[in-house]
mmCIF file of C-alpha atoms in Angstrom:
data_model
loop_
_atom_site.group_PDB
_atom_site.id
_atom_site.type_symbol
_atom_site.label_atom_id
_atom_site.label_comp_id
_atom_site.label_asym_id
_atom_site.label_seq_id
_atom_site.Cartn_x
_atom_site.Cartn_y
_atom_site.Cartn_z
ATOM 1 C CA UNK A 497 32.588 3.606 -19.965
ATOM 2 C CA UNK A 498 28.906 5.195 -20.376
ATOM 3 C CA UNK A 499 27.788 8.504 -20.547
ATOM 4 C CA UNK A 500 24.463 7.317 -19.412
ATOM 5 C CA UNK A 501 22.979 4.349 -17.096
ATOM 6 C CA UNK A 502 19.521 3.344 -17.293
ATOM 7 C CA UNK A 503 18.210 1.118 -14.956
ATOM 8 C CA UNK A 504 14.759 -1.031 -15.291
ATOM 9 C CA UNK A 505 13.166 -2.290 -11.721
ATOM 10 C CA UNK A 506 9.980 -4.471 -11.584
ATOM 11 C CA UNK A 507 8.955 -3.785 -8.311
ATOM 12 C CA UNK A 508 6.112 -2.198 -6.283
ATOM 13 C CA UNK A 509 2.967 -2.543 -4.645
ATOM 14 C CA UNK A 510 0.076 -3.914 -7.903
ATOM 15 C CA UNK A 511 -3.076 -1.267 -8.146
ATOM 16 C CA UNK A 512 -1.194 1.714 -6.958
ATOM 17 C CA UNK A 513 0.086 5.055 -7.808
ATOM 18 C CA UNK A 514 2.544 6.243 -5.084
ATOM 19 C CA UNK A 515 5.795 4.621 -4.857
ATOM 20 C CA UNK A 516 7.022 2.325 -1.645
ATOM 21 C CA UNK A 517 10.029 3.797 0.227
ATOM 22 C CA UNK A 518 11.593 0.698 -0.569
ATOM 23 C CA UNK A 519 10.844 1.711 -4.285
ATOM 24 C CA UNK A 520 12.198 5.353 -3.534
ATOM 25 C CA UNK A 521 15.384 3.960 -1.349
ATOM 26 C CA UNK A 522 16.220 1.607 -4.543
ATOM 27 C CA UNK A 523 15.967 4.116 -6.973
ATOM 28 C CA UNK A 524 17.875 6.966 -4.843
ATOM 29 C CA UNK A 525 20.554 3.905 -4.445
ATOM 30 C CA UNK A 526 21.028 3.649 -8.116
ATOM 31 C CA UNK A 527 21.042 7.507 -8.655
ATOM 32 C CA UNK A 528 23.835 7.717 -6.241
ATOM 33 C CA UNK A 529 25.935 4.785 -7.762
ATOM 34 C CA UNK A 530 26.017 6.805 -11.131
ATOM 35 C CA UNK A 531 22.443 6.050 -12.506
ATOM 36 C CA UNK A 532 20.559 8.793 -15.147
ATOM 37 C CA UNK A 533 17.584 7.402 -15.363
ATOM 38 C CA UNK A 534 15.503 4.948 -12.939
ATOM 39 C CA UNK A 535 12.195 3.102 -14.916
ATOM 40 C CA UNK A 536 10.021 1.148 -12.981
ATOM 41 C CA UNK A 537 7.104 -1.003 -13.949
ATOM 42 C CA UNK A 538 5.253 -4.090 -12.390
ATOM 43 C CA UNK A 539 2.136 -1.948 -10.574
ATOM 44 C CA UNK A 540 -0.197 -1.584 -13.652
ATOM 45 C CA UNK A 541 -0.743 1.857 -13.042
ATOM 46 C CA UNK A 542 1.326 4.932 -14.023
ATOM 47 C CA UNK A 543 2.964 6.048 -10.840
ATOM 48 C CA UNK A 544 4.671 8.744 -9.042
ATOM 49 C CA UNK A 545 7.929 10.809 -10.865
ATOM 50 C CA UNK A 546 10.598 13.139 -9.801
ATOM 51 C CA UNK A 547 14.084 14.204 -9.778
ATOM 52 C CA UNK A 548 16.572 13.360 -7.536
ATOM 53 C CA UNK A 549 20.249 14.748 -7.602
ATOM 54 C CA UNK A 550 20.817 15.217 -11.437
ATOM 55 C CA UNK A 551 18.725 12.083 -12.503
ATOM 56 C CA UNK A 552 15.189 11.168 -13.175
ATOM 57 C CA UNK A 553 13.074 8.698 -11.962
ATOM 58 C CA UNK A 554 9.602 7.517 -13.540
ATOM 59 C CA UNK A 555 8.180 4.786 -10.823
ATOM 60 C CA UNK A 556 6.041 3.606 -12.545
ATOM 61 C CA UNK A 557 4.818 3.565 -16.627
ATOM 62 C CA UNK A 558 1.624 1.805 -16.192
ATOM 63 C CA UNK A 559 0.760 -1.078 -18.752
ATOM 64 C CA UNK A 560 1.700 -0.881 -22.545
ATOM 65 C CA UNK A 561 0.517 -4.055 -24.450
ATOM 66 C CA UNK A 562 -1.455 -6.325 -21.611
ATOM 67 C CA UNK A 563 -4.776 -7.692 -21.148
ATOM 68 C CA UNK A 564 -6.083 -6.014 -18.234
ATOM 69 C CA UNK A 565 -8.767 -4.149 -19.441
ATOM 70 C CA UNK A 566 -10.875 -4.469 -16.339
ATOM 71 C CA UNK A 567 -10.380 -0.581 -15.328
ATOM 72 C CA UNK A 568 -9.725 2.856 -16.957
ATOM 73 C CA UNK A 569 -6.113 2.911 -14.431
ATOM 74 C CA UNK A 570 -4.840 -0.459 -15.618
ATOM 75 C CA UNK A 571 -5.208 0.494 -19.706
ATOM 76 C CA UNK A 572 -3.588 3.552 -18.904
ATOM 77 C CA UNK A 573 0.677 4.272 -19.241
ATOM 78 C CA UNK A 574 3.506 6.395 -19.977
ATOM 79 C CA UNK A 575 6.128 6.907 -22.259
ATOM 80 C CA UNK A 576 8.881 8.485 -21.659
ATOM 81 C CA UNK A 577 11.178 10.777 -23.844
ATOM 82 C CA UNK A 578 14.212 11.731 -22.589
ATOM 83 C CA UNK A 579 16.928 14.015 -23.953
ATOM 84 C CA UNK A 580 20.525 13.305 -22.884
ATOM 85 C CA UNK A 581 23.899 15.494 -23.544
ATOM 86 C CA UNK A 582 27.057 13.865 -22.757
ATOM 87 C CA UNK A 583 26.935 14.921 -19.410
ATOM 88 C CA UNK A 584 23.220 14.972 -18.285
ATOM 89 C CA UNK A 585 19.667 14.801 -18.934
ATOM 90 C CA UNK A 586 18.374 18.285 -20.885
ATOM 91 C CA UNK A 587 14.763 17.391 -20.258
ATOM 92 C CA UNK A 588 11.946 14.576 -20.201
ATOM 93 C CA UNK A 589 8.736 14.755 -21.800
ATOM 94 C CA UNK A 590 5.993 11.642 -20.200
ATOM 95 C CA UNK A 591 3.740 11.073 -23.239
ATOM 96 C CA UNK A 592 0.193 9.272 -22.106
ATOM 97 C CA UNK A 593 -0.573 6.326 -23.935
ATOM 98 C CA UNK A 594 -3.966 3.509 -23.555
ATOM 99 C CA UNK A 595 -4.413 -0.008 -24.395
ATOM 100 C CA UNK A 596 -7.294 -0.205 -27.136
ATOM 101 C CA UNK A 597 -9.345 -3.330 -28.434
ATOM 102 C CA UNK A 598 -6.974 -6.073 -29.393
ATOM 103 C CA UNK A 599 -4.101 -4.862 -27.270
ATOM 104 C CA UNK A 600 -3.183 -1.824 -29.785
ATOM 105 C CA UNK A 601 -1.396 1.265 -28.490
ATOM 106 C CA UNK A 602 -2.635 4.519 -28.849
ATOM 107 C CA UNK A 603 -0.516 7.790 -28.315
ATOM 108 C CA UNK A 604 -2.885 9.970 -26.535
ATOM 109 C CA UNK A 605 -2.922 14.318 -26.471
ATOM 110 C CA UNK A 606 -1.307 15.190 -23.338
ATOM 111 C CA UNK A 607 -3.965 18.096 -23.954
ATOM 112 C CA UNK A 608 -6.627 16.134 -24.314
ATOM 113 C CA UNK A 609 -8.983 14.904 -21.377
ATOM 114 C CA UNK A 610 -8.037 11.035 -21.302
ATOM 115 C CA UNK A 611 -3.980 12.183 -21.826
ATOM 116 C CA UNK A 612 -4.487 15.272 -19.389
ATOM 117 C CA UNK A 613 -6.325 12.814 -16.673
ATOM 118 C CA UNK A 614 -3.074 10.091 -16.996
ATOM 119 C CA UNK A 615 -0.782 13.002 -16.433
ATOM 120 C CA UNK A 616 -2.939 14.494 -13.515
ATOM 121 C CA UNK A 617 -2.880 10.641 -11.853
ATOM 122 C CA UNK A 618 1.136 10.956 -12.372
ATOM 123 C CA UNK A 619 1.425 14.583 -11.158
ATOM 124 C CA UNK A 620 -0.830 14.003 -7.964
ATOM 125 C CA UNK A 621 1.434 10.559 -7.002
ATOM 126 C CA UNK A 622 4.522 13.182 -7.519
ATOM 127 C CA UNK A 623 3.161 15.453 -5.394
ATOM 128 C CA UNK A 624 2.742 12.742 -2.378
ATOM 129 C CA UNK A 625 6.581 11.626 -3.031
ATOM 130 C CA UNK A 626 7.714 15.450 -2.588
ATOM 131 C CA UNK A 627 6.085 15.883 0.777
ATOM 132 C CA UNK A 628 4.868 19.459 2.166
#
C-alpha cells in the first residue's frame, strides 16, 4: 500500500492557461479516490494550481525540453517540489524554468523578472479556478 499517489494526465485545451472543468472534474476525481498529487501537462503553457481537500494539483507545467520556441509562453514551465510526510503533503514550492538555445533547461529566480512573470501567469490562472 502507498503513502502517496501521484497521478500524470495529458490533457487540456493547447495555448492556454486556465484549466477545463473537465480538467478540474478529473483531477478532483482522483483527489477523492486517494490521490496526493495531480500533474498535468499537454497545453504548452504553465497553467492554473490549487488545493483541493488535502492534495495538490498543478494543471499544467508548461514545456521542459521541446522545440517550440515560437513564443515567450510556450518556452516557459514549472517544476514542482513537493514535500511529503507519511500522511500528507507539508508544502510545494513551483520553481520557473525556460527552454534556451539547443533545448537546454535553465532554472530561473522565482525573484527575478522572467521567473516572477511565469509565476504571475500561474498565480493569475489560479485565481480564475478559485472563483470570487
Amino acid at each position: 500500500l502507498a503513502d502517496h499517489v501521484v497521478v500524470g494526465f495529458s490533457w487540456g485545451v493547447e495555448y492556454t492557461s486556465v484549466p477545463t472543468d473537465r480538467q478540474r472534474e478529473f483531477a478532483h476525481t482522483a483527489i477523492d479516490a486517494g490521490a496526493s498529487l495531480v500533474i498535468g501537462n499537454h497545453p504548452h503553457w504553465v497553467q492554473a494550481t490549487e488545493w483541493y481537500g488535502d492534495g495538490f494539483i498543478a494543471y499544467g507545467l508548461g514545456n521542459f525540453v521541446f522545440d517550440q520556441d515560437w513564443s515567450v509562453e510556450t518556452t516557459q514551465g514549472a517544476i514542482l517540489e513537493v514535500g511529503f510526510t507519511r500522511d500528507r503533503i507539508l508544502g510545494v514550492r513551483i520553481r520557473p524554468t525556460a527552454v534556451r538555445q539547443q533545448y537546454a533547461v535553465e532554472l530561473l529566480d522565482p525573484a527575478g523578472a522572467e521567473g516572477s512573470s511565469i509565476l504571475q501567469r500561474i498565480w493569475d490562472a489560479s485565481d480564475v479556478v478559485a472563483g470570487p
